[in-house]
Coordinates of C-alpha atoms in Angstrom, one line a residue:
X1 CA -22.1 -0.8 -10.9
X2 CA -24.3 -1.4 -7.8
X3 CA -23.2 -1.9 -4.5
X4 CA -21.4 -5.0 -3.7
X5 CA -23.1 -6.7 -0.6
X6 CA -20.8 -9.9 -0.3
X7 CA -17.1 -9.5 -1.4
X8 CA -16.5 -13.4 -2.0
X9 CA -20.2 -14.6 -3.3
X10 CA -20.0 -11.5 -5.8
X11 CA -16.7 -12.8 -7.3
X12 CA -18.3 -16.4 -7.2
X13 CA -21.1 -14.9 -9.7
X14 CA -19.3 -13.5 -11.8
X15 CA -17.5 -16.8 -12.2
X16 CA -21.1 -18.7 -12.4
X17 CA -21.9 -16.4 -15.2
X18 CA -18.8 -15.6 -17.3
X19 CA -16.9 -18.6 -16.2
X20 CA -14.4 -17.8 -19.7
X21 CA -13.7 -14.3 -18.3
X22 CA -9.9 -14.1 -17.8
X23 CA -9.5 -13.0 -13.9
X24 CA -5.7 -13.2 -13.8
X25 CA -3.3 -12.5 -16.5
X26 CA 0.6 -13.6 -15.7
X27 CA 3.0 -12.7 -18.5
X28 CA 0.6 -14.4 -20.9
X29 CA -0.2 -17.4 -18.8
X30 CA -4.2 -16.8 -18.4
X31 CA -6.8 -18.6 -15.5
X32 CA -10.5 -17.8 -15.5
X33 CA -12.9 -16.8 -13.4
X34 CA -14.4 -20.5 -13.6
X35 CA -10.8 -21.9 -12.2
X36 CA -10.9 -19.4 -9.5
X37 CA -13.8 -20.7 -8.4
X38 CA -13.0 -23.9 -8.9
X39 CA -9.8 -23.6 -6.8
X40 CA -10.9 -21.7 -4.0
X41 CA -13.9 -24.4 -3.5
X42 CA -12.1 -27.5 -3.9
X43 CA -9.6 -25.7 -1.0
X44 CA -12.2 -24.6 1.1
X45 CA -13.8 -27.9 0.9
X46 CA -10.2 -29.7 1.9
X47 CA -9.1 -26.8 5.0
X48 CA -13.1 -27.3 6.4
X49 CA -11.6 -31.1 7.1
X50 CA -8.8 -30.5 9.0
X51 CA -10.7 -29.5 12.3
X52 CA -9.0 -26.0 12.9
X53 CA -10.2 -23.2 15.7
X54 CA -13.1 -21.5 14.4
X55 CA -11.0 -18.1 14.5
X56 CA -7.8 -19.5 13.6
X57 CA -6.1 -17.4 11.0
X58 CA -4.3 -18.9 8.0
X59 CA -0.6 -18.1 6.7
X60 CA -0.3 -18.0 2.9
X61 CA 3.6 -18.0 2.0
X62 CA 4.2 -16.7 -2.3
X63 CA 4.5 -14.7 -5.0
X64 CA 2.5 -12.8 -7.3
X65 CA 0.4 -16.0 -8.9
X66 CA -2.8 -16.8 -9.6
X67 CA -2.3 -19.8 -7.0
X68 CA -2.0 -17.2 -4.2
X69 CA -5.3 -15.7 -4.9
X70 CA -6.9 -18.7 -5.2
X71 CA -5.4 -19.9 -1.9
X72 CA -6.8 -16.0 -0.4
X73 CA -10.2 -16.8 -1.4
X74 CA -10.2 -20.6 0.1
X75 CA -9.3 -19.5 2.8
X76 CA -12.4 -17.0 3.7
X77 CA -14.7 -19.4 1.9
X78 CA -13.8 -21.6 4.6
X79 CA -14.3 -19.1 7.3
X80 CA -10.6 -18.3 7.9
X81 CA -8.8 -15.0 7.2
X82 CA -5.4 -15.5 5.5
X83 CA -2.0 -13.7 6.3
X84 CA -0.1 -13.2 3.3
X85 CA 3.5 -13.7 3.3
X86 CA 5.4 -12.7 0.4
X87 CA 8.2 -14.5 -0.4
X88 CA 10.9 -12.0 -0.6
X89 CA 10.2 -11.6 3.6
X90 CA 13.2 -12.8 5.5
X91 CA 12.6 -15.8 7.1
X92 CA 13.0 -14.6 10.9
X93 CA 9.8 -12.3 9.7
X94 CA 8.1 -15.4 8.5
X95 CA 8.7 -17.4 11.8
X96 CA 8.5 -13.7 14.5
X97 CA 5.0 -13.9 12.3
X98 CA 4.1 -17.2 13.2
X99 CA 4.7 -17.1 16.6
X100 CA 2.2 -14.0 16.7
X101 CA -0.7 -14.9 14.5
X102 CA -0.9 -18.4 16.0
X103 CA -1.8 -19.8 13.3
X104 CA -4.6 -23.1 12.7
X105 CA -1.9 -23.9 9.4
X106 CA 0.2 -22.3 6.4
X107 CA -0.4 -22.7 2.9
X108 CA 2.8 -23.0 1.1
X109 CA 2.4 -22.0 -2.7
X110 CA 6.2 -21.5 -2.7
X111 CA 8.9 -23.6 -0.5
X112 CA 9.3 -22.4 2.6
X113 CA 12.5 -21.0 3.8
X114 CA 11.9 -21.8 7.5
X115 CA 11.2 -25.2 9.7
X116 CA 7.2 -23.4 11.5
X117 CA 7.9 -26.8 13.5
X118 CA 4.3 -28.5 14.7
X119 CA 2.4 -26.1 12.4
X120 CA 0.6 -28.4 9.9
X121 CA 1.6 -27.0 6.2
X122 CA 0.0 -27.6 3.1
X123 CA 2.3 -27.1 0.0
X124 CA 3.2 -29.0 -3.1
X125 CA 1.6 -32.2 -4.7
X126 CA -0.8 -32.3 -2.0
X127 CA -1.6 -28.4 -2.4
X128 CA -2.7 -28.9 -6.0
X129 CA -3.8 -31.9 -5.3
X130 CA -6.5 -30.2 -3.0
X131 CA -7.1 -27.5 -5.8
X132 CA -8.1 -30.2 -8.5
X133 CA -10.5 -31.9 -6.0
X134 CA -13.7 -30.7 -7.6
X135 CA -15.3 -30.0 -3.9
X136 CA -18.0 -27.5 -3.8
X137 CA -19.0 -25.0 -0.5
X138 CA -21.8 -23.2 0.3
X139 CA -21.9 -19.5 1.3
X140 CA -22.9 -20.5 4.9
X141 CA -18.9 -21.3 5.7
X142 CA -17.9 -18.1 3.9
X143 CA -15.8 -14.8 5.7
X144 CA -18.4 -12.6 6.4
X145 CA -19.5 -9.5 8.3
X146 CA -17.2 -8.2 11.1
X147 CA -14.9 -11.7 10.7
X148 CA -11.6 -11.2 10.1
X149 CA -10.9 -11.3 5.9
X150 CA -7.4 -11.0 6.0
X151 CA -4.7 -9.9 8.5
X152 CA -1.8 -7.8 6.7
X153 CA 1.7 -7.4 9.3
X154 CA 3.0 -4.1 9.1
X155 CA 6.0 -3.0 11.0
X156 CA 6.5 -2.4 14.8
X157 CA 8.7 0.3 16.0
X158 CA 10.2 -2.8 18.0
X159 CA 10.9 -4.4 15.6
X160 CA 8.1 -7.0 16.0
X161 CA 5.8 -6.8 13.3
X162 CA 1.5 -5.6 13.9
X163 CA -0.8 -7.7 12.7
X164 CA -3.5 -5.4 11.0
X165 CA -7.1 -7.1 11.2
X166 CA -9.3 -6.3 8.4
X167 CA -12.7 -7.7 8.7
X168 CA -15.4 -8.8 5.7
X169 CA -17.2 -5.5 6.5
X170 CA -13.9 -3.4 6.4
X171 CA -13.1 -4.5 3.4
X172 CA -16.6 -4.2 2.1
X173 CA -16.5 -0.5 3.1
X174 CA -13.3 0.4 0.9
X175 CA -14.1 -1.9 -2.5
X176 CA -17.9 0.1 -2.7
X177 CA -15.9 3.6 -2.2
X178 CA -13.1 2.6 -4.9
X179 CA -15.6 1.5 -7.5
X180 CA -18.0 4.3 -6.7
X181 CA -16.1 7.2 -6.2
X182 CA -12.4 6.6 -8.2
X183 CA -14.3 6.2 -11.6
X184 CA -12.9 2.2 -12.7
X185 CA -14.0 1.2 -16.1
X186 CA -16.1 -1.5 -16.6
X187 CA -14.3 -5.1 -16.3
X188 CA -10.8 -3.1 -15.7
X189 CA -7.8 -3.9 -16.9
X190 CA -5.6 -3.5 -13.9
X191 CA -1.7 -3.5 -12.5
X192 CA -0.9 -6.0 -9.9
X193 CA 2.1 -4.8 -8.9
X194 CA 2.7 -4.8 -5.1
X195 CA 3.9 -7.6 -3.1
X196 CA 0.4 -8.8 -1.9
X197 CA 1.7 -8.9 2.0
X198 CA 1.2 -5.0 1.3
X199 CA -2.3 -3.8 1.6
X200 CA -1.9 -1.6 -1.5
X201 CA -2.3 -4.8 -3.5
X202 CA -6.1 -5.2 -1.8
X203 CA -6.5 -1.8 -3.9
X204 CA -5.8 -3.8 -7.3
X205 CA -7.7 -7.2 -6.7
X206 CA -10.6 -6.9 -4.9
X207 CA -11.5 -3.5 -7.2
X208 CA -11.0 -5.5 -9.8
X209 CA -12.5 -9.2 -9.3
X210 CA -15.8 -7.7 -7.9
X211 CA -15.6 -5.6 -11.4
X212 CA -15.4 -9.0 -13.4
X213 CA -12.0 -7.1 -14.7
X214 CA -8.6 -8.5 -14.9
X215 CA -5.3 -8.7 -13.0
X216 CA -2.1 -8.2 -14.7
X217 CA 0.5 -9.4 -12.4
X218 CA 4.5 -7.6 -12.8
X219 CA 6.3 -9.5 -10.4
X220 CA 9.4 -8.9 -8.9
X221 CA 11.6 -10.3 -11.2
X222 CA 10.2 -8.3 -13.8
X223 CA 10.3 -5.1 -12.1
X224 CA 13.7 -5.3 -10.8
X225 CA 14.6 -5.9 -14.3
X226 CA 13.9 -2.3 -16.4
X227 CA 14.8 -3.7 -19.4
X228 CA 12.5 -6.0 -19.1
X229 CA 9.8 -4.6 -17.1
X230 CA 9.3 -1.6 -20.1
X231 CA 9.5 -4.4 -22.9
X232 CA 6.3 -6.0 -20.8
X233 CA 4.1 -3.1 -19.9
X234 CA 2.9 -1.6 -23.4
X235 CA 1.9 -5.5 -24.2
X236 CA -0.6 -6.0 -21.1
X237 CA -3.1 -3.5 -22.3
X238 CA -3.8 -1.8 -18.7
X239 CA -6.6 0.7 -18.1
X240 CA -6.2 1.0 -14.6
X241 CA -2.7 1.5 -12.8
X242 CA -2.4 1.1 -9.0
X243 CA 1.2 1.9 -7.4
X244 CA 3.1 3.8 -4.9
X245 CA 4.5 7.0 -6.6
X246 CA 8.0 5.9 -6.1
X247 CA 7.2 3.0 -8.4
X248 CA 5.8 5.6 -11.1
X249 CA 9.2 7.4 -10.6
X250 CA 10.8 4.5 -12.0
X251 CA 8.8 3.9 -15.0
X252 CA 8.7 8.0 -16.0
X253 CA 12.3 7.5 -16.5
X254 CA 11.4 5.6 -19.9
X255 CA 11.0 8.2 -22.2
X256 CA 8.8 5.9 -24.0
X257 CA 6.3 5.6 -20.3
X258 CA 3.2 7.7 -22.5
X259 CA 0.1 7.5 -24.3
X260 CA 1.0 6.8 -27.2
X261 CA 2.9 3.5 -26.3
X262 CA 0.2 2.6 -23.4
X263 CA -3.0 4.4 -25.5
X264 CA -5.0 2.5 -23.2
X265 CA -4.0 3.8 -19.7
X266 CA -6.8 5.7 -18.3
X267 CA -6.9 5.4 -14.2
X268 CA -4.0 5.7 -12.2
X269 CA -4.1 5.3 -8.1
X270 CA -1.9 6.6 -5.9
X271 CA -1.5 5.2 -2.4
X272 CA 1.1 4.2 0.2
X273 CA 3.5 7.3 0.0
X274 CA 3.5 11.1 -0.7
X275 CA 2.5 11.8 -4.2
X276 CA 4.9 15.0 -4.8
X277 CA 3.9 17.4 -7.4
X278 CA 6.9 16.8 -9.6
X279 CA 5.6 13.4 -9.9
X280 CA 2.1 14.1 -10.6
X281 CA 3.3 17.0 -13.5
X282 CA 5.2 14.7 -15.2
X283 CA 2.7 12.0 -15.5
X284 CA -0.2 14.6 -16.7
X285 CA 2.4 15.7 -19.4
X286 CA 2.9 11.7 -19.9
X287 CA -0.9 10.8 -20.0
X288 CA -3.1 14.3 -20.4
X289 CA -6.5 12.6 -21.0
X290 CA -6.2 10.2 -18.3
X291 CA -7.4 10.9 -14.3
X292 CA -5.2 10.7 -11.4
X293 CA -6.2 10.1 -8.0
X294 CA -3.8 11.0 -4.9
X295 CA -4.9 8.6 -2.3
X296 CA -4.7 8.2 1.0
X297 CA -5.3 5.9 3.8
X298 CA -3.4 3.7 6.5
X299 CA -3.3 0.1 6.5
X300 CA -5.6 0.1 9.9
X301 CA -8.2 1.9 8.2
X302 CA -8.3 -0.9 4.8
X303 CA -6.0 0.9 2.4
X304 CA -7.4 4.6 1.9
X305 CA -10.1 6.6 3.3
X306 CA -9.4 9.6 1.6
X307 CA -8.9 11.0 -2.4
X308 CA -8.5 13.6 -4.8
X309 CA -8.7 13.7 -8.5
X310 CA -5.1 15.5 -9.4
X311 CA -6.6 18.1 -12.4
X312 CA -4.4 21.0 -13.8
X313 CA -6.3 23.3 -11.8
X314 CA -5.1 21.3 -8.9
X315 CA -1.5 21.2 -9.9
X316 CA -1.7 24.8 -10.0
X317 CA -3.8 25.7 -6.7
X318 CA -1.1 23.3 -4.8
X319 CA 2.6 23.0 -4.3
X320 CA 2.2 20.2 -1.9
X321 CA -0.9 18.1 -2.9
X322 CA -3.8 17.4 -1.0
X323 CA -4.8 14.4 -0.2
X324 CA -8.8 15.0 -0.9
X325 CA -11.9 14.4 1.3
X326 CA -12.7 11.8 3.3
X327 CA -15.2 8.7 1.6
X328 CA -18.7 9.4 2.9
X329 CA -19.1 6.8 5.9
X330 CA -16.1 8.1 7.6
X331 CA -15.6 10.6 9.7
X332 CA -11.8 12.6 10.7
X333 CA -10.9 15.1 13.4
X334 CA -7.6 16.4 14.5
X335 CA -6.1 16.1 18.1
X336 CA -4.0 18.7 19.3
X337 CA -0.4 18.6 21.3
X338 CA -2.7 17.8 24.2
X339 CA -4.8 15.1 22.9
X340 CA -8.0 17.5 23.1
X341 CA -10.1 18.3 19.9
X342 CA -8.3 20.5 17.9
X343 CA -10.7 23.3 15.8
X344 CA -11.3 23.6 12.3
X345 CA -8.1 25.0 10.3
X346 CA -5.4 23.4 13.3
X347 CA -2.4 21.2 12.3
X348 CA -2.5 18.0 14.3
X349 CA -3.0 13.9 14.5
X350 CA -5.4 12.6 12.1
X351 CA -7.7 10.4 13.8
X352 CA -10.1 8.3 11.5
X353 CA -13.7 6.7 12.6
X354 CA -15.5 4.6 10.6
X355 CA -16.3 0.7 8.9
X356 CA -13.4 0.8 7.5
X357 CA -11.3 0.9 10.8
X358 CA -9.5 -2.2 11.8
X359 CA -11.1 -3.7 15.0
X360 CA -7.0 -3.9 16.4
X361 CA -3.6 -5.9 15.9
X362 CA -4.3 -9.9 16.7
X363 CA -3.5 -10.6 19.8
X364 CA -1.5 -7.8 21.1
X365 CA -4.3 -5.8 23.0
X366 CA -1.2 -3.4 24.6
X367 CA -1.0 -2.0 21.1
X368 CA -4.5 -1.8 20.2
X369 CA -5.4 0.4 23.3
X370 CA -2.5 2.2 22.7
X371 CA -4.0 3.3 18.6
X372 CA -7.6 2.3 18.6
X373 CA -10.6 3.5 21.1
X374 CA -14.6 3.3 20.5
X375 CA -15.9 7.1 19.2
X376 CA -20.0 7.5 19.0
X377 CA -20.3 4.0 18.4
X378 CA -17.8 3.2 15.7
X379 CA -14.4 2.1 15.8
X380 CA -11.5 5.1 16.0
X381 CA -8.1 4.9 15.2
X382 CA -5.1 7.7 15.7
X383 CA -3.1 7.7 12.6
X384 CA -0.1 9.3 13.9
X385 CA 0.0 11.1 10.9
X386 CA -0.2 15.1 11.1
X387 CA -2.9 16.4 9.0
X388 CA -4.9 19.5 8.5
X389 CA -8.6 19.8 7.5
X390 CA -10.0 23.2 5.7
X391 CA -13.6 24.6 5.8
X392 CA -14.5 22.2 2.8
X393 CA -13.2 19.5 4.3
X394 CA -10.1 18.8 2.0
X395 CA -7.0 16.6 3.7
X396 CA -3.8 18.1 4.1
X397 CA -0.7 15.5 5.2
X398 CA 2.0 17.1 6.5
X399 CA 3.9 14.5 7.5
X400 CA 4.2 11.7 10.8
X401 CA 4.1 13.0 14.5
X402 CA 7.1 9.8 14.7
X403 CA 8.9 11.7 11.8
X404 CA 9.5 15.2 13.7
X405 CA 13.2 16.0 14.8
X406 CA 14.2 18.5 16.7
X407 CA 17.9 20.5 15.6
X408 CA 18.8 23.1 17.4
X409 CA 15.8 23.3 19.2
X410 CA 13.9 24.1 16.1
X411 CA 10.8 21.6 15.2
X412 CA 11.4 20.2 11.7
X413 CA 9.0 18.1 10.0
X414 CA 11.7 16.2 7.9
X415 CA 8.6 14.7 5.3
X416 CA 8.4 18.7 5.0
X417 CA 12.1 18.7 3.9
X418 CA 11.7 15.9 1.5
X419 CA 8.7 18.0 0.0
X420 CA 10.8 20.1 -0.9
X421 CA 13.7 18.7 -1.9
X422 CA 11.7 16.4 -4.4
X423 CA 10.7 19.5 -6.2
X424 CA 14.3 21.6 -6.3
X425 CA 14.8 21.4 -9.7
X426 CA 18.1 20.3 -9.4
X427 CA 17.0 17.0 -7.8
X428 CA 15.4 14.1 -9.7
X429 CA 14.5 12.5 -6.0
X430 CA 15.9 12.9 -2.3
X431 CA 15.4 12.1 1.4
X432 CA 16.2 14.0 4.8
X433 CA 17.2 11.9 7.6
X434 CA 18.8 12.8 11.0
X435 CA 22.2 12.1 12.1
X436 CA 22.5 11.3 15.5
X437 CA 25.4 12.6 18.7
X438 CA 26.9 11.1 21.2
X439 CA 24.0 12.5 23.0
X440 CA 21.2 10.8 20.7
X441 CA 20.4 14.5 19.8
X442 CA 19.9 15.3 16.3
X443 CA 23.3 17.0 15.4
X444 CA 22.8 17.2 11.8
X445 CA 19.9 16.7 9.0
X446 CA 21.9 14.8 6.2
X447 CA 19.7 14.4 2.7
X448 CA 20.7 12.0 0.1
X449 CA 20.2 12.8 -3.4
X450 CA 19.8 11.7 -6.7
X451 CA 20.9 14.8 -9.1
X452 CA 19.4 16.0 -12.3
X453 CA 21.8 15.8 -15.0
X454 CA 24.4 19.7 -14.6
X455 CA 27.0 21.1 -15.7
X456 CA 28.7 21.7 -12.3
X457 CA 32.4 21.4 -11.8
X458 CA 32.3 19.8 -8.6
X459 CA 29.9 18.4 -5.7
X460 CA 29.9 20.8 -3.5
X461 CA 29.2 23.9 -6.1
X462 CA 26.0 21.3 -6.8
X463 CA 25.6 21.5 -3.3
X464 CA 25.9 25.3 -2.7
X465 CA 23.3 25.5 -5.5
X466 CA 21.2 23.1 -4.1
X467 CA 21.1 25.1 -0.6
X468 CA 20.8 28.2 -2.4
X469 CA 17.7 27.1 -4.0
X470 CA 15.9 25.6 -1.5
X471 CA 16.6 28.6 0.9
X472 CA 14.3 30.4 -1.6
X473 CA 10.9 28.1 -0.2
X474 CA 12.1 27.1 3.5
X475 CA 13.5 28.3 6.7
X476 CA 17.1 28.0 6.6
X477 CA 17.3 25.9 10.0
X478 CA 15.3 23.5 8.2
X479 CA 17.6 23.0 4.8
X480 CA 20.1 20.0 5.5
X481 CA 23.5 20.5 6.6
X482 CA 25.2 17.6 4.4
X483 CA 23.9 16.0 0.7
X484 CA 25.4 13.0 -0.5
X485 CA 24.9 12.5 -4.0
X486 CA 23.7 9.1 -4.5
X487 CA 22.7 7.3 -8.6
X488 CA 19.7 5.8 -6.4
X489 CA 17.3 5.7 -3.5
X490 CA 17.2 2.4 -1.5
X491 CA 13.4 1.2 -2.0
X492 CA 11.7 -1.5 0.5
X493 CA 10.0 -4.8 -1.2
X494 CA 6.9 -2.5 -0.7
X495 CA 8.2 -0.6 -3.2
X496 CA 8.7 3.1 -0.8
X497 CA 12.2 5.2 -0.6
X498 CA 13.4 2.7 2.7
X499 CA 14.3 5.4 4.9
X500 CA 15.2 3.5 7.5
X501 CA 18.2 2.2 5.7
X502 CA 19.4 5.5 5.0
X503 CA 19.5 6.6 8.7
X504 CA 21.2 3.2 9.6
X505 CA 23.7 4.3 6.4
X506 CA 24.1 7.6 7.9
X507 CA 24.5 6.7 11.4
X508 CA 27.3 3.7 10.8

């Protein structure tokens, strides 16, 4: 496919020339590429009325519908970027949100849970009522270049949640490099399974609508549901799956999750978390004629800036994957402890330049000169995650500069720990976090576990065994002092282990 020069006006094609082509798929209920375009005009047309600041963002409050993406693309055909809000947020989120973004209105495909006070809202009757207008646009109100396209809030280490702003041209930058370099099928077939207020979801739609391919949206419901969520998934005829891999842990529990019930199932794309090796084995064994890419990429650089194909050859080079080289327009270098430029080979802070970067968080300029500077002319953010880059220019991760402890006065990368613990094979899946003294030292390093089924007596000969085995691959100062054995991992709506509920848990 050639290169896409205009996100929203390619997507508008495709609906002027296959209007019948299904664009979004949920549970059976089908709406075209003609509707979408029919939608996101006759919205556009309506928010163009209402007078709004030319850079006023947009809040768009939902679920996983076809209403939301046609509320998405209104919104930058009207020169607005949205900011999704799923509807599972809480609703001090939602308003902590508002008061940030400042927004010129919300779009309410779902009721709101919160009073947003003077904020003008648009939302039931009148919301459809706007769809159904039969309005048209032209292109020359449309999102484009460096304006913002959408603005995805992340979480603060305060507490107060970033807002991430991803211009046209950002977003321009990553949908050429998927469909270019990660090998999509023609029209694909694709999983829409993340909450769309998480940029992995960008990987899935944009991909995907530019492709004149189709979303299958899993919602929530359906995935908190695993009865009903592997009745579902051999029915929707995917050929491209896009998840985090603690979603695909999930699903490899079904001894039916294979080829032969999902013959179809070619693509699968990684991003979001660490794609462990146990994982990756598994699915190959699952699916041995289909590719699988380990991603990588943080939200301030548009979802990932970096891949690898996951081959036998690489499961066998690799006990901790790599997470590939960097797409062609962007360019990576490490800092050291001191903030200078590290050399080739060094472990240290990933810092990405490129058009993919983020131009900052809206309007909090304390924390965009904190992450973000100007390098040779192109934007520059420090990841803050510790990586290493080889002669060849392969990506190592290694973990978060935030998720260091020290015990003991030993330096312990706990993403390290969970590494390894992931791939004992006495553990079907597991976490390290630090327990905290009096002092707010690290006392101890707890992990909690999920077991593989044994035949041990007792907890703690599981846990001797444990400790004994992973002794075998790490320094002992490293291997936790405590397990607590555990039948599941707490997961955020984002679908990633929620570690951050484990170290409040821990710390009680």
């Amino acid at each position: 496919m050639r290169k896409v020069i205009n996100v929203i006006e390619q997507i508008d094609s495709i609906a002027v020339k296959h209007p019948d082509w299904v664009a979004y798929d949920y549970l059976g209920t089908k709406n075209t590429y003609g509707e979408l375009k029919a939608y996101s005009d006759s919205l556009a047309s309506y928010i163009l009325t209402q007078g709004l600041e030319e850079d006023a963002p947009i809040m768009v409050y939902g679920a996983q519908t076809f209403d939301m993406i046609a509320t998405f693309l209104g919104v930058v055909k009207s020169g607005h970027a949205y900011v999704p809000i799923d509807r599972h947020s809480p609703a001090e989120r939602l308003t902590m949100i508002n008061e940030i973004a400042n927004p010129g209105m919300c779009i309410a495909v779902e009721d709101l849970p919160v009073n947003l006070g003077d904020l003008p809202v648009l939302e039931g009757q009148e919301l459809n009522d706007a769809f159904n207008a039969n309005k048209n646009v032209t292109p020359n109100s449309f999102v484009t270049k460096d304006d913002n396209y959408y603005i995805i809030f992340t979480s603060g280490t305060t507490g107060k949640p970033k807002g991430v702003q991803i211009s046209h041209n950002n977003l321009l930058s990553f949908v050429n490099w998927e469909i270019g370099n990660l090998g999509l099928p023609e029209r694909p077939v694709t999983l829409s399974q993340p909450p769309y207020s998480f940029d992995l979801s960008v990987m899935d739609l944009y991909p995907t609508l530019v492709m004149g391919g189709t979303i299958k949206a899993v919602p929530k419901q359906v995935t908190d549901d695993f009865k009903k969520l592997f009745e579902i998934l051999p029915t929707l005829g995917l050929n491209v799956w896009v998840s985090t891999p603690s979603f695909m842990d999930i699903c490899l529990l079904q001894p039916t999750f294979d080829a032969e019930h999902l013959p179809a199932l070619s693509r699968f794309l990684f991003c979001g978390e660490e794609l462990t090796h146990a994982t990756a084995q598994a699915l190959k064994l699952r699916f041995p004629d289909a590719k699988i890419f380990n991603t990588y990429g943080p939200t301030e650089a548009t979802v990932a800036v970096s891949a690898i194909e996951i081959t036998d050859e690489v499961l066998k080079q690799y006990d901790r994957l790599p997470i590939g080289y960097l797409k062609e327009d962007t360019l990576g270098f490490i800092l050291d402890d001191n903030g200078r430029m590290a050399n080739a080979g060094a472990e240290g802070e990933l810092v990405l330049s490129g058009p993919s970067v983020s131009k900052g968080y809206l309007n909090n300029p304390e924390k965009t000169d904190e992450a973000f500077f100007e390098y040779e002319g192109q934007r520059a953010y420090k990841t803050g995650d510790l990586v290493k880059i080889d002669d060849t220019g392969m990506l190592y991760y290694h973990g978060r500069t935030d998720f260091q402890i020290k015990l003991h006065g030993y330096r312990i990368e706990l993403e390290e720990v969970n590494h390894y613990l992931n791939n004992d094979p006495l553990i079907q899946a597991g976490v390290a976090v630090p327990k905290y003294g009096k002092d707010q030292k690290v006392a101890q390093l707890v992990a909690y576990v999920v077991p593989e089924k044994n035949e041990f007596d007792s907890q703690i000969q599981l846990t001797v065994a444990i400790k004994d085995s992973l002794k075998d691959n790490m320094m002992e100062y490293a291997v936790p002092n405590r397990f607590v054995f555990v039948e599941s991992l707490p997961q955020t709506a984002n679908g990633k282990i929620d570690i951050k509920s484990v170290i409040a848990e821990v710390n009680a």
